[in-house]
Structures are given as structure tokens and as C-alpha cells.
mmCIF file of C-alpha atoms and ligand atoms in Angstrom:
data_model
loop_
_atom_site.group_PDB
_atom_site.id
_atom_site.type_symbol
_atom_site.label_atom_id
_atom_site.label_comp_id
_atom_site.label_asym_id
_atom_site.label_seq_id
_atom_site.Cartn_x
_atom_site.Cartn_y
_atom_site.Cartn_z
ATOM 1 C CA MET A 1 -16.029 6.097 25.722
ATOM 2 C CA PRO A 2 -12.334 5.180 26.102
ATOM 3 C CA TYR A 3 -10.591 4.276 22.862
ATOM 4 C CA GLN A 4 -10.372 0.510 22.554
ATOM 5 C CA PRO A 5 -9.673 -0.717 19.016
ATOM 6 C CA GLN A 6 -11.015 -4.205 18.391
ATOM 7 C CA GLU A 7 -9.795 -4.999 14.896
ATOM 8 C CA ILE A 8 -6.287 -5.490 13.646
ATOM 9 C CA ALA A 9 -4.622 -5.880 10.251
ATOM 10 C CA VAL A 10 -1.665 -8.258 9.819
ATOM 11 C CA TYR A 11 1.185 -7.479 7.394
ATOM 12 C CA ILE A 12 3.572 -10.263 6.420
ATOM 13 C CA HIS A 13 6.697 -8.965 4.728
ATOM 14 C CA TRP A 14 8.695 -11.186 2.387
ATOM 15 C CA PRO A 15 11.866 -9.227 1.643
ATOM 16 C CA PHE A 16 13.260 -11.484 -1.092
ATOM 17 C CA CYS A 17 13.192 -10.822 -4.837
ATOM 18 C CA LYS A 18 14.437 -12.755 -7.882
ATOM 19 C CA SER A 19 16.194 -9.600 -9.072
ATOM 20 C CA LYS A 20 16.490 -6.044 -7.833
ATOM 21 C CA CYS A 21 14.699 -3.315 -9.782
ATOM 22 C CA PRO A 22 16.866 -0.203 -10.268
ATOM 23 C CA TYR A 23 14.180 2.236 -9.047
ATOM 24 C CA CYS A 24 13.224 0.354 -5.879
ATOM 25 C CA ASP A 25 14.313 1.543 -2.440
ATOM 26 C CA PHE A 26 12.268 -0.948 -0.414
ATOM 27 C CA TYR A 27 14.297 -3.242 1.804
ATOM 28 C CA LYS A 28 14.991 -6.445 -0.159
ATOM 29 C CA GLU A 29 17.523 -9.218 -0.592
ATOM 30 C CA LEU A 30 18.197 -11.465 -3.530
ATOM 31 C CA ALA A 31 16.357 -14.773 -3.133
ATOM 32 C CA ARG A 32 19.336 -17.064 -3.654
ATOM 33 C CA ASN A 33 19.675 -19.593 -0.874
ATOM 34 C CA THR A 34 16.709 -18.488 1.176
ATOM 35 C CA ASP A 35 15.880 -21.062 3.831
ATOM 36 C CA GLN A 36 12.167 -20.501 3.480
ATOM 37 C CA ASP A 37 10.987 -23.065 6.010
ATOM 38 C CA THR A 38 13.177 -21.573 8.773
ATOM 39 C CA ILE A 39 11.895 -18.067 8.070
ATOM 40 C CA ILE A 40 8.297 -19.283 8.058
ATOM 41 C CA ALA A 41 8.873 -21.019 11.426
ATOM 42 C CA GLU A 42 10.190 -17.680 12.764
ATOM 43 C CA TYR A 43 7.077 -15.881 11.420
ATOM 44 C CA LEU A 44 4.775 -18.434 13.075
ATOM 45 C CA ASP A 45 6.557 -17.798 16.400
ATOM 46 C CA ALA A 46 6.260 -14.052 15.889
ATOM 47 C CA LEU A 47 2.513 -14.383 15.351
ATOM 48 C CA LYS A 48 2.230 -16.268 18.658
ATOM 49 C CA ARG A 49 4.168 -13.525 20.439
ATOM 50 C CA TYR A 50 1.911 -10.860 18.970
ATOM 51 C CA HIS A 51 -1.092 -12.841 20.074
ATOM 52 C CA GLU A 52 0.225 -12.748 23.643
ATOM 53 C CA ILE A 53 0.401 -8.950 23.413
ATOM 54 C CA LEU A 54 -2.924 -8.485 21.579
ATOM 55 C CA PRO A 55 -5.026 -11.556 22.411
ATOM 56 C CA GLU A 56 -8.563 -10.212 22.036
ATOM 57 C CA ARG A 57 -8.363 -8.702 18.570
ATOM 58 C CA THR A 58 -10.342 -9.599 15.462
ATOM 59 C CA VAL A 59 -8.254 -9.840 12.292
ATOM 60 C CA LYS A 60 -9.802 -7.878 9.427
ATOM 61 C CA SER A 61 -7.082 -8.326 6.814
ATOM 62 C CA VAL A 62 -3.812 -10.059 6.066
ATOM 63 C CA PHE A 63 -1.406 -8.641 3.482
ATOM 64 C CA PHE A 64 1.585 -10.545 2.107
ATOM 65 C CA GLY A 65 3.798 -7.750 0.749
ATOM 66 C CA GLY A 66 7.332 -7.396 -0.388
ATOM 67 C CA GLY A 67 9.790 -7.823 -1.730
ATOM 68 C CA THR A 68 8.220 -10.642 -3.664
ATOM 69 C CA PRO A 69 5.823 -12.714 -1.565
ATOM 70 C CA SER A 70 4.776 -14.710 -4.631
ATOM 71 C CA LEU A 71 8.104 -16.518 -4.022
ATOM 72 C CA ILE A 72 6.661 -18.045 -0.827
ATOM 73 C CA LYS A 73 5.577 -21.627 -1.366
ATOM 74 C CA PRO A 74 1.760 -21.806 -1.266
ATOM 75 C CA GLN A 75 1.895 -24.409 1.525
ATOM 76 C CA ASN A 76 3.840 -21.858 3.611
ATOM 77 C CA ILE A 77 1.260 -19.154 2.823
ATOM 78 C CA ALA A 78 -1.402 -21.585 4.068
ATOM 79 C CA LYS A 79 0.582 -22.215 7.270
ATOM 80 C CA ILE A 80 0.661 -18.490 8.047
ATOM 81 C CA ILE A 81 -3.041 -17.953 7.308
ATOM 82 C CA ASP A 82 -4.016 -21.037 9.314
ATOM 83 C CA GLU A 83 -1.939 -19.911 12.284
ATOM 84 C CA ILE A 84 -3.531 -16.446 12.229
ATOM 85 C CA ALA A 85 -6.977 -18.092 12.151
ATOM 86 C CA ARG A 86 -6.011 -20.434 14.995
ATOM 87 C CA LEU A 87 -4.775 -17.596 17.185
ATOM 88 C CA TRP A 88 -7.349 -14.884 16.576
ATOM 89 C CA HIS A 89 -10.967 -14.432 15.717
ATOM 90 C CA ILE A 90 -11.241 -13.535 12.019
ATOM 91 C CA ARG A 91 -13.767 -11.064 10.612
ATOM 92 C CA THR A 92 -16.420 -12.450 8.252
ATOM 93 C CA ASN A 93 -14.998 -12.061 4.741
ATOM 94 C CA PRO A 94 -11.517 -10.897 5.692
ATOM 95 C CA GLU A 95 -9.334 -9.425 2.945
ATOM 96 C CA ILE A 96 -6.306 -11.672 2.402
ATOM 97 C CA SER A 97 -4.036 -10.114 -0.220
ATOM 98 C CA LEU A 98 -0.762 -11.060 -1.815
ATOM 99 C CA GLU A 99 1.511 -9.030 -4.088
ATOM 100 C CA ALA A 100 2.654 -11.144 -7.010
ATOM 101 C CA ASN A 101 5.466 -10.391 -9.412
ATOM 102 C CA PRO A 102 4.862 -11.774 -12.923
ATOM 103 C CA ASN A 103 8.475 -12.993 -12.941
ATOM 104 C CA THR A 104 7.501 -15.742 -10.467
ATOM 105 C CA HIS A 105 4.614 -17.040 -12.586
ATOM 106 C CA TYR A 106 4.073 -20.747 -13.167
ATOM 107 C CA GLN A 107 1.060 -22.508 -14.559
ATOM 108 C CA THR A 108 -0.905 -23.223 -11.389
ATOM 109 C CA MET A 109 0.424 -20.344 -9.266
ATOM 110 C CA PHE A 110 -2.807 -18.372 -8.842
ATOM 111 C CA ALA A 111 -4.977 -21.439 -8.287
ATOM 112 C CA ASP A 112 -2.446 -22.650 -5.684
ATOM 113 C CA LEU A 113 -2.468 -19.271 -3.924
ATOM 114 C CA LYS A 114 -6.255 -19.289 -3.856
ATOM 115 C CA THR A 115 -6.262 -22.779 -2.355
ATOM 116 C CA ALA A 116 -3.788 -21.532 0.263
ATOM 117 C CA GLY A 117 -6.324 -18.885 1.349
ATOM 118 C CA ILE A 118 -5.474 -15.758 -0.673
ATOM 119 C CA ASN A 119 -8.635 -13.944 -1.840
ATOM 120 C CA ARG A 120 -7.167 -10.753 -3.322
ATOM 121 C CA LEU A 121 -4.291 -10.704 -5.761
ATOM 122 C CA SER A 122 -2.249 -7.600 -6.522
ATOM 123 C CA LEU A 123 -0.023 -7.879 -9.596
ATOM 124 C CA GLY A 124 3.144 -5.823 -10.171
ATOM 125 C CA VAL A 125 2.700 -5.053 -13.885
ATOM 126 C CA GLN A 126 4.592 -1.697 -13.818
ATOM 127 C CA ALA A 127 4.492 -1.112 -17.610
ATOM 128 C CA LEU A 128 2.669 -2.529 -20.593
ATOM 129 C CA ASN A 129 5.318 -2.072 -23.253
ATOM 130 C CA GLU A 130 8.567 -3.990 -23.616
ATOM 131 C CA ALA A 131 10.928 -1.000 -23.816
ATOM 132 C CA ASP A 132 9.686 0.490 -20.536
ATOM 133 C CA LEU A 133 9.700 -2.873 -18.760
ATOM 134 C CA ARG A 134 13.368 -3.188 -19.706
ATOM 135 C CA PHE A 135 14.045 0.415 -18.651
ATOM 136 C CA LEU A 136 12.469 -0.344 -15.256
ATOM 137 C CA GLY A 137 14.689 -3.409 -14.982
ATOM 138 C CA ARG A 138 11.734 -5.755 -14.828
ATOM 139 C CA THR A 139 12.503 -9.334 -15.781
ATOM 140 C CA HIS A 140 9.017 -10.261 -17.036
ATOM 141 C CA THR A 141 7.605 -9.616 -20.498
ATOM 142 C CA THR A 142 4.346 -7.914 -21.478
ATOM 143 C CA GLU A 143 3.155 -11.324 -22.622
ATOM 144 C CA THR A 144 3.593 -12.803 -19.120
ATOM 145 C CA ALA A 145 1.977 -9.738 -17.537
ATOM 146 C CA ARG A 146 -1.029 -10.108 -19.852
ATOM 147 C CA GLN A 147 -1.310 -13.809 -19.116
ATOM 148 C CA CYS A 148 -1.194 -13.093 -15.355
ATOM 149 C CA LEU A 149 -3.833 -10.374 -15.712
ATOM 150 C CA GLU A 150 -6.140 -12.808 -17.556
ATOM 151 C CA GLU A 151 -5.536 -15.445 -14.918
ATOM 152 C CA ILE A 152 -5.995 -13.325 -11.785
ATOM 153 C CA THR A 153 -9.290 -11.924 -13.058
ATOM 154 C CA THR A 154 -10.473 -15.474 -13.732
ATOM 155 C CA VAL A 155 -9.236 -17.089 -10.517
ATOM 156 C CA PHE A 156 -9.984 -14.305 -7.998
ATOM 157 C CA ASP A 157 -13.016 -12.082 -7.331
ATOM 158 C CA ASN A 158 -10.855 -9.277 -6.021
ATOM 159 C CA HIS A 159 -7.740 -8.098 -7.855
ATOM 160 C CA SER A 160 -5.457 -5.160 -8.404
ATOM 161 C CA ALA A 161 -2.494 -4.155 -10.567
ATOM 162 C CA ASP A 162 0.372 -1.711 -9.993
ATOM 163 C CA LEU A 163 1.791 0.454 -12.761
ATOM 164 C CA ILE A 164 4.526 3.067 -12.600
ATOM 165 C CA TYR A 165 4.143 6.139 -14.820
ATOM 166 C CA ALA A 166 5.714 9.534 -15.420
ATOM 167 C CA ARG A 167 8.676 7.597 -16.759
ATOM 168 C CA PRO A 168 11.345 9.691 -18.531
ATOM 169 C CA HIS A 169 10.151 10.697 -22.019
ATOM 170 C CA GLN A 170 6.766 8.988 -21.543
ATOM 171 C CA THR A 171 4.086 10.700 -23.631
ATOM 172 C CA LEU A 172 0.440 11.144 -22.748
ATOM 173 C CA PRO A 173 -0.810 9.121 -25.776
ATOM 174 C CA ALA A 174 1.543 6.253 -24.883
ATOM 175 C CA TRP A 175 0.316 6.306 -21.254
ATOM 176 C CA GLN A 176 -3.311 6.478 -22.436
ATOM 177 C CA LYS A 177 -2.725 3.305 -24.450
ATOM 178 C CA GLU A 178 -1.480 1.468 -21.342
ATOM 179 C CA LEU A 179 -4.336 2.824 -19.233
ATOM 180 C CA THR A 180 -6.863 1.704 -21.847
ATOM 181 C CA GLU A 181 -5.380 -1.750 -21.756
ATOM 182 C CA ILE A 182 -5.195 -2.043 -17.955
ATOM 183 C CA CYS A 183 -8.852 -0.928 -17.706
ATOM 184 C CA SER A 184 -9.886 -3.624 -20.181
ATOM 185 C CA TYR A 185 -9.217 -6.509 -17.763
ATOM 186 C CA GLY A 186 -12.051 -5.613 -15.374
ATOM 187 C CA LEU A 187 -9.746 -5.325 -12.360
ATOM 188 C CA LYS A 188 -11.473 -4.174 -9.179
ATOM 189 C CA HIS A 189 -8.578 -1.971 -8.116
ATOM 190 C CA ILE A 190 -5.657 -0.202 -9.824
ATOM 191 C CA SER A 191 -2.613 1.423 -8.170
ATOM 192 C CA LEU A 192 -0.762 3.975 -10.305
ATOM 193 C CA TYR A 193 2.489 5.357 -8.920
ATOM 194 C CA GLN A 194 4.458 8.247 -10.345
ATOM 195 C CA LEU A 195 8.079 7.218 -10.718
ATOM 196 C CA THR A 196 10.196 8.624 -7.913
ATOM 197 C CA VAL A 197 13.969 8.473 -8.101
ATOM 198 C CA GLU A 198 14.987 7.611 -4.557
ATOM 199 C CA GLU A 199 18.446 8.188 -3.077
ATOM 200 C CA ASN A 200 20.815 5.206 -3.111
ATOM 201 C CA THR A 201 19.049 3.439 -5.961
ATOM 202 C CA VAL A 202 20.612 2.506 -9.286
ATOM 203 C CA PHE A 203 18.381 5.121 -10.944
ATOM 204 C CA ALA A 204 19.770 7.829 -8.632
ATOM 205 C CA ARG A 205 23.346 6.741 -9.347
ATOM 206 C CA LYS A 206 22.624 6.859 -13.080
ATOM 207 C CA ASN A 207 21.099 10.297 -12.638
ATOM 208 C CA ILE A 208 17.803 9.202 -14.182
ATOM 209 C CA ARG A 209 15.313 12.055 -14.202
ATOM 210 C CA PRO A 210 11.585 11.347 -14.033
ATOM 211 C CA LEU A 211 9.224 13.353 -16.203
ATOM 212 C CA GLU A 212 9.296 17.109 -15.639
ATOM 213 C CA GLU A 213 6.911 18.313 -12.957
ATOM 214 C CA ASP A 214 4.415 20.084 -15.259
ATOM 215 C CA ALA A 215 4.166 17.057 -17.524
ATOM 216 C CA ALA A 216 3.757 14.745 -14.502
ATOM 217 C CA VAL A 217 0.967 16.935 -13.101
ATOM 218 C CA GLU A 218 -0.768 16.873 -16.478
ATOM 219 C CA MET A 219 -0.457 13.073 -16.525
ATOM 220 C CA TYR A 220 -1.826 12.767 -12.992
ATOM 221 C CA GLU A 221 -4.838 14.924 -13.811
ATOM 222 C CA PHE A 222 -5.447 13.058 -17.045
ATOM 223 C CA THR A 223 -5.163 9.695 -15.251
ATOM 224 C CA ARG A 224 -7.626 10.724 -12.564
ATOM 225 C CA ASP A 225 -10.258 11.762 -15.149
ATOM 226 C CA PHE A 226 -9.616 8.784 -17.416
ATOM 227 C CA LEU A 227 -10.113 6.246 -14.620
ATOM 228 C CA THR A 228 -13.071 8.083 -13.051
ATOM 229 C CA GLU A 229 -14.870 7.899 -16.400
ATOM 230 C CA ARG A 230 -14.316 4.126 -16.292
ATOM 231 C CA ASN A 231 -15.770 3.774 -12.754
ATOM 232 C CA TYR A 232 -12.462 3.650 -10.922
ATOM 233 C CA ASN A 233 -12.632 6.216 -8.158
ATOM 234 C CA LEU A 234 -9.506 7.790 -6.775
ATOM 235 C CA TYR A 235 -9.697 7.170 -3.028
ATOM 236 C CA GLU A 236 -6.029 7.663 -2.156
ATOM 237 C CA VAL A 237 -3.320 9.660 -3.935
ATOM 238 C CA SER A 238 -2.224 6.668 -6.049
ATOM 239 C CA ASN A 239 -5.114 4.227 -5.630
ATOM 240 C CA PHE A 240 -8.280 3.758 -7.659
ATOM 241 C CA ALA A 241 -11.064 1.282 -6.976
ATOM 242 C CA GLN A 242 -14.485 0.244 -8.177
ATOM 243 C CA THR A 243 -17.002 1.073 -5.437
ATOM 244 C CA GLY A 244 -16.642 -1.311 -2.490
ATOM 245 C CA PHE A 245 -13.229 -2.603 -3.572
ATOM 246 C CA GLU A 246 -10.983 -0.107 -1.788
ATOM 247 C CA SER A 247 -8.179 -2.024 -0.039
ATOM 248 C CA VAL A 248 -9.346 -2.800 3.501
ATOM 249 C CA HIS A 249 -5.752 -3.426 4.557
ATOM 250 C CA ASN A 250 -4.247 -0.240 3.174
ATOM 251 C CA LEU A 251 -7.171 1.854 4.459
ATOM 252 C CA THR A 252 -6.109 0.699 7.920
ATOM 253 C CA TYR A 253 -2.803 2.557 7.481
ATOM 254 C CA TRP A 254 -4.414 5.687 6.089
ATOM 255 C CA GLN A 255 -7.262 5.798 8.624
ATOM 256 C CA GLY A 256 -5.114 5.145 11.678
ATOM 257 C CA GLY A 257 -6.256 1.613 12.479
ATOM 258 C CA ASP A 258 -4.115 -0.918 14.350
ATOM 259 C CA TYR A 259 -1.795 -3.290 12.502
ATOM 260 C CA ILE A 260 1.129 -5.535 13.207
ATOM 261 C CA GLY A 261 3.986 -6.301 10.832
ATOM 262 C CA ILE A 262 6.030 -9.483 10.652
ATOM 263 C CA GLY A 263 9.323 -9.725 8.738
ATOM 264 C CA LYS A 264 12.484 -7.693 8.314
ATOM 265 C CA SER A 265 11.653 -4.009 7.826
ATOM 266 C CA ALA A 266 7.961 -4.562 8.700
ATOM 267 C CA HIS A 267 6.430 -2.144 11.152
ATOM 268 C CA GLY A 268 3.201 -1.745 13.061
ATOM 269 C CA ARG A 269 1.019 0.615 15.079
ATOM 270 C CA PHE A 270 -1.222 -0.427 17.921
ATOM 271 C CA TYR A 271 -2.950 0.876 20.998
ATOM 272 C CA GLU A 272 -2.813 -1.213 24.144
ATOM 273 C CA ASN A 273 -2.836 -0.427 27.876
ATOM 274 C CA ASN A 274 -3.810 3.174 27.122
ATOM 275 C CA THR A 275 -0.671 3.690 25.045
ATOM 276 C CA HIS A 276 -0.003 4.107 21.326
ATOM 277 C CA TYR A 277 2.955 2.064 20.131
ATOM 278 C CA ALA A 278 5.135 2.231 17.018
ATOM 279 C CA ALA A 279 6.315 -1.331 16.393
ATOM 280 C CA GLU A 280 9.446 -2.344 14.525
ATOM 281 C CA TYR A 281 10.107 -5.958 13.751
ATOM 282 C CA PRO A 282 11.230 -7.850 15.756
ATOM 283 C CA PHE A 283 9.407 -6.635 18.843
ATOM 284 C CA ILE A 284 10.707 -3.138 19.405
ATOM 285 C CA HIS A 285 7.688 -1.247 20.685
ATOM 286 C CA THR A 286 8.163 2.485 21.210
ATOM 287 C CA PRO A 287 5.433 4.470 22.968
ATOM 288 C CA LEU A 288 4.108 7.441 20.982
ATOM 289 C CA THR A 289 2.724 10.619 22.507
ATOM 290 C CA ALA A 290 -0.769 11.749 21.540
ATOM 291 C CA TYR A 291 0.879 14.568 19.579
ATOM 292 C CA GLU A 292 3.106 12.170 17.620
ATOM 293 C CA ARG A 293 0.148 9.929 16.830
ATOM 294 C CA ALA A 294 -1.929 12.953 15.776
ATOM 295 C CA GLU A 295 0.789 14.031 13.355
ATOM 296 C CA GLU A 296 0.817 10.569 11.787
ATOM 297 C CA LEU A 297 -2.974 10.586 11.468
ATOM 298 C CA LEU A 298 -2.766 13.916 9.672
ATOM 299 C CA ILE A 299 -0.011 12.792 7.292
ATOM 300 C CA MET A 300 -1.765 9.541 6.404
ATOM 301 C CA GLY A 301 -5.362 10.808 6.420
ATOM 302 C CA LEU A 302 -4.802 13.645 3.962
ATOM 303 C CA ARG A 303 -3.725 11.052 1.383
ATOM 304 C CA LEU A 304 -7.365 9.988 1.173
ATOM 305 C CA THR A 305 -9.790 11.882 -1.079
ATOM 306 C CA GLN A 306 -12.317 11.558 1.747
ATOM 307 C CA GLY A 307 -9.745 13.086 4.079
ATOM 308 C CA ILE A 308 -9.750 12.882 7.862
ATOM 309 C CA ASN A 309 -12.840 12.099 9.883
ATOM 310 C CA LYS A 310 -12.618 14.547 12.777
ATOM 311 C CA ASP A 311 -14.470 12.285 15.249
ATOM 312 C CA VAL A 312 -12.271 9.289 14.443
ATOM 313 C CA PHE A 313 -9.148 11.467 14.725
ATOM 314 C CA CYS A 314 -10.211 12.587 18.210
ATOM 315 C CA GLN A 315 -11.189 9.042 19.272
ATOM 316 C CA ILE A 316 -7.776 7.697 18.278
ATOM 317 C CA CYS A 317 -5.381 10.336 19.606
ATOM 318 C CA GLY A 318 -7.608 12.227 22.060
ATOM 319 C CA LEU A 319 -6.874 15.595 20.405
ATOM 320 C CA ASP A 320 -9.242 17.865 18.541
ATOM 321 C CA LEU A 321 -8.126 18.082 14.898
ATOM 322 C CA THR A 322 -8.908 21.752 14.431
ATOM 323 C CA GLU A 323 -7.067 22.615 17.625
ATOM 324 C CA PHE A 324 -4.116 20.403 16.745
ATOM 325 C CA ILE A 325 -3.596 22.200 13.426
ATOM 326 C CA ASN A 326 -2.399 25.797 13.487
ATOM 327 C CA LYS A 327 -5.606 27.794 12.802
ATOM 328 C CA GLN A 328 -3.885 30.508 10.808
ATOM 329 C CA LYS A 329 -2.240 27.985 8.495
ATOM 330 C CA LEU A 330 -5.482 26.092 8.078
ATOM 331 C CA ASN A 331 -7.335 29.271 7.135
ATOM 332 C CA ASN A 332 -4.638 30.286 4.667
ATOM 333 C CA LEU A 333 -4.661 26.890 2.985
ATOM 334 C CA ARG A 334 -8.462 26.840 2.857
ATOM 335 C CA THR A 335 -8.627 30.330 1.396
ATOM 336 C CA ALA A 336 -5.982 29.395 -1.179
ATOM 337 C CA GLY A 337 -8.165 26.457 -2.240
ATOM 338 C CA PHE A 338 -5.928 23.587 -1.081
ATOM 339 C CA LEU A 339 -8.033 22.270 1.788
ATOM 340 C CA THR A 340 -11.748 21.942 2.502
ATOM 341 C CA GLU A 341 -13.314 21.573 5.912
ATOM 342 C CA THR A 342 -16.819 20.272 6.569
ATOM 343 C CA PRO A 343 -18.421 19.722 9.998
ATOM 344 C CA THR A 344 -17.178 16.103 9.908
ATOM 345 C CA HIS A 345 -14.060 16.019 7.671
ATOM 346 C CA LEU A 346 -10.926 17.820 6.573
ATOM 347 C CA PHE A 347 -9.656 16.960 3.105
ATOM 348 C CA ALA A 348 -7.344 18.150 0.365
ATOM 349 C CA THR A 349 -9.056 19.634 -2.688
ATOM 350 C CA ARG A 350 -8.163 18.456 -6.163
ATOM 351 C CA ARG A 351 -5.715 21.350 -6.317
ATOM 352 C CA GLY A 352 -4.354 20.400 -2.905
ATOM 353 C CA PHE A 353 -3.731 16.845 -4.076
ATOM 354 C CA LEU A 354 -1.255 18.130 -6.663
ATOM 355 C CA VAL A 355 0.959 19.578 -3.924
ATOM 356 C CA LEU A 356 0.067 17.155 -1.142
ATOM 357 C CA ASN A 357 3.576 16.693 0.242
ATOM 358 C CA GLN A 358 4.134 20.446 0.575
ATOM 359 C CA LEU A 359 0.652 20.815 2.073
ATOM 360 C CA ILE A 360 1.362 18.223 4.747
ATOM 361 C CA LEU A 361 4.772 19.751 5.481
ATOM 362 C CA GLU A 362 3.164 23.152 5.932
ATOM 363 C CA LEU A 363 0.521 21.776 8.315
ATOM 364 C CA CYS A 364 3.081 19.854 10.358
ATOM 365 C CA SER A 365 5.706 22.594 10.614
HETATM 366 C C1 SAM B 401 7.177 -2.848 -2.728
HETATM 367 S S1 SAM B 401 6.628 -2.995 -4.332
HETATM 368 C C2 SAM B 401 6.135 -4.697 -4.248
HETATM 369 C C3 SAM B 401 5.588 -5.308 -5.521
HETATM 370 C C4 SAM B 401 6.357 -6.434 -6.155
HETATM 371 N N1 SAM B 401 7.615 -6.680 -5.545
HETATM 372 C C5 SAM B 401 6.656 -6.127 -7.604
HETATM 373 O O1 SAM B 401 7.595 -5.378 -7.844
HETATM 374 O O2 SAM B 401 5.913 -6.590 -8.452
HETATM 375 C C6 SAM B 401 5.079 -2.122 -4.405
HETATM 376 C C7 SAM B 401 4.907 -1.187 -5.575
HETATM 377 O O3 SAM B 401 5.562 0.036 -5.353
HETATM 378 C C8 SAM B 401 5.775 0.670 -6.603
HETATM 379 N N2 SAM B 401 7.105 1.296 -6.568
HETATM 380 C C9 SAM B 401 8.222 0.805 -5.996
HETATM 381 N N3 SAM B 401 9.249 1.684 -6.150
HETATM 382 C C10 SAM B 401 8.757 2.759 -6.819
HETATM 383 C C11 SAM B 401 9.326 4.001 -7.288
HETATM 384 N N4 SAM B 401 10.589 4.310 -7.069
HETATM 385 N N5 SAM B 401 8.517 4.869 -7.939
HETATM 386 C C12 SAM B 401 7.220 4.578 -8.142
HETATM 387 N N6 SAM B 401 6.639 3.430 -7.737
HETATM 388 C C13 SAM B 401 7.395 2.529 -7.081
HETATM 389 C C14 SAM B 401 5.672 -0.401 -7.670
HETATM 390 O O4 SAM B 401 4.546 -0.151 -8.481
HETATM 391 C C15 SAM B 401 5.462 -1.666 -6.863
HETATM 392 O O5 SAM B 401 4.593 -2.585 -7.477
HETATM 393 S S1 SF4 B 402 9.941 -3.406 -7.160
HETATM 394 FE FE1 SF4 B 402 9.297 -5.339 -6.263
HETATM 395 S S2 SF4 B 402 10.496 -6.941 -7.372
HETATM 396 FE FE2 SF4 B 402 11.472 -4.986 -7.773
HETATM 397 S S3 SF4 B 402 13.119 -4.909 -6.231
HETATM 398 FE FE3 SF4 B 402 11.321 -3.763 -5.409
HETATM 399 S S4 SF4 B 402 10.214 -5.220 -4.218
HETATM 400 FE FE4 SF4 B 402 11.646 -6.405 -5.509
#
């Protein structure tokens, strides 16, 4: 059967933040005199234009990411969600997520966001001790983070929190304390990112060094076991979920589904008129060859513990996975214990996960 994706995920990027964190290399601007209503009007127009290109799709998820989308007025969030629902058919129980920064918290914020249509709240906690929050340049306190965690687990049925670890000088017992606390809120999903010092960030200019590699590997392994014992399964390199609460939206990226992105620095991928497109906002659509798409599917799919479904890979890009990958390299990596192949899937082993970037580079070179 010809490949004809039906569903689509919608990403809304809000690139404004109250302050800039010194480790962050995402595109962002300071939210000083942001003319929010004008930007929202532009986003509503962009949605209409995307609907003209992809009219027959069913929306499975909407993700308000950032930047700091919790700075968007709830009535503007509602406008976006309503417009998406007016334009497209929406899946039963769609996932509609928003990333909130505790530094934007006000008393009725989460209730207002829920009323606007958000049904999954992801909170940027980053650290659960004051000294490390300050080190990370965060402008919220642990007290606000804790209050937000209490509130999101009361207001929403689906919730997540982000923490950054492998901070310089962080010890395993100190990290265990934070993990114990974050697990105590009954969140459905937890994202744990190892600190990376990216070029052109304040951290890079200050020559900040993350934890040494051996210590970071030990922390990663410890974290994986600690969360698994508490019923949070690692399903992607940095993402843990209770069963059935994996992020529908983010799985779209990792499994090669179609998505559109609205907002400065947002991007998309979609298949239309027998062509794969890489989309950059606003409306630059570059055709991708089957080979280019296959490479992306490999890079993204190996991030999942479940790995790459060979049938889905072939349906999407039209190439056979085991023919696309260099057989000799595949055999070497399998023999060395980094990759496992079953009749249906190819995935990185636990050992492979520790060197995933090198593994992917090797397969793609
Ligand atoms: C684009 S940010 C948006 C979240 C929101 N603006 C906030 O900061 O609360 C998504 C997540 O990426 C993670 N992140 C960003 N930069 C990182 C870095 N250099 N190293 C590790 N994690 C990082 C943080 O955990 C952050 O919550
Ligand atoms: S981490 Fe979040 S709040 Fe901080 S600068 Fe990046 S996007 Fe903005």
C-alpha cells in the first residue's frame, strides 16, 4: 500500500523567556515588549496556511513549547487550540501539552491553562536545591517549584517534569535525594537531561565543565535503575514514563510521524504528494530524498529503547532498514554488544545507550 500518513502533530513554539538561562542554546528572546496578540494572529494565519497544504489530516497532539509558552495568555492558548479544532479533525483524547516555567507562576495559572484546553503539563523544575537552581541561572525557588508540582498533579491527569543533572560537582547521594523527591509527586512522566555545555552559551564562555564522563555514566545508570524500580520506564534516552503515559507528541518525532511547527525556529516533517518535506517556519519546505529521510529515521529511532520498527521504517522511506545500514558495521556493533536485531526491530542495548551518539555516527558514516 502506498504510504499515506493520516495523523499529524502540531508544535507551537513560543520563543520568549522572562530571563535567559546560561546553559540554554535554544532560540529565545527576552519577553520585554512582546506584542502577543499580533504574534498570535500570525500563528492563526499560519495554521490556516498549513491546513491548505494538509487539509485531510487528523491532529493527534498539540505541543506548546519554548522558550516559555506559559507566558502566553490562556485566552490566546484557547484561540490556538480552537482554531486547530476548527480546521482539522481531532483524534479522540488528543494530547495537548504545554511547557511551563515555574517563574511564570500565578495563583490560577494551571486552572486557567486547563480551561484553555491544555491536558498535559510539563514543568521545568531543573533542580530541587537552591544552590543548583542559582547555578543554572533559574529565577524560581525550590518553594515555587514544589508548589507548582503539587498544583499540576492536582489540576491535570497527565503531567511531567524536567530536571537537569550531571551538574559540576553533583554527587550521587545529592542526586538521589532530588530523584526521591521528584518521584514522590506521582508524576506520570519525568524527563531527565544530562547537562550539556553548548557552544555560544554563557556556560561555554565561562568554561563550565559538566561532570566527568565516568561519573555521568554512573549517574545515568543509577537513574535508570532508580526510576525503573519506581515504575517509570525509560522509553527514550532522557525520558521516563509510567506505562501508557509516554509523550504522544514527542514519540511522533522519534518514530518518524508527520508534524508541523509554527513559530520562529520551529520546524516540521511531512509527506505529501509522494514527497517527504523538511519544513522550516515560515513556509520553507525542502524536499528530502528517501535516503535523507531514512537517515533521520535511524538517528531518531535509535533514541527509543524499543528502537526502530523495520516495517514502519520501510513504509515511511521505502527503504529496507537492514539494506540501508552497512551490513559489516551492523554486524560489528551487534557482536560488540551495542545493538540488537530481532525480526521486527533494531535497537540499542543498554551498553549501546551509553555511547548512543557515537553509535549513530558510526552507522551513518
Ligand atoms: C527548551 S527547554 C523549555 C522549558 C522551559 N523553557 C523551562 O526552561 O522551564 C526544554 C528542556 O531542555 C532542557 N535543557 C535545555 N538546555 C539544556 C542543556 N544545555 N543541558 C541539559 N538540558 C537542557 C531543560 O531541562 C528544559 O526544561
Ligand atoms: S531553559 Fe527554558 S527558560 Fe531558560 S532560556 Fe531556555 S527556554 Fe528559556
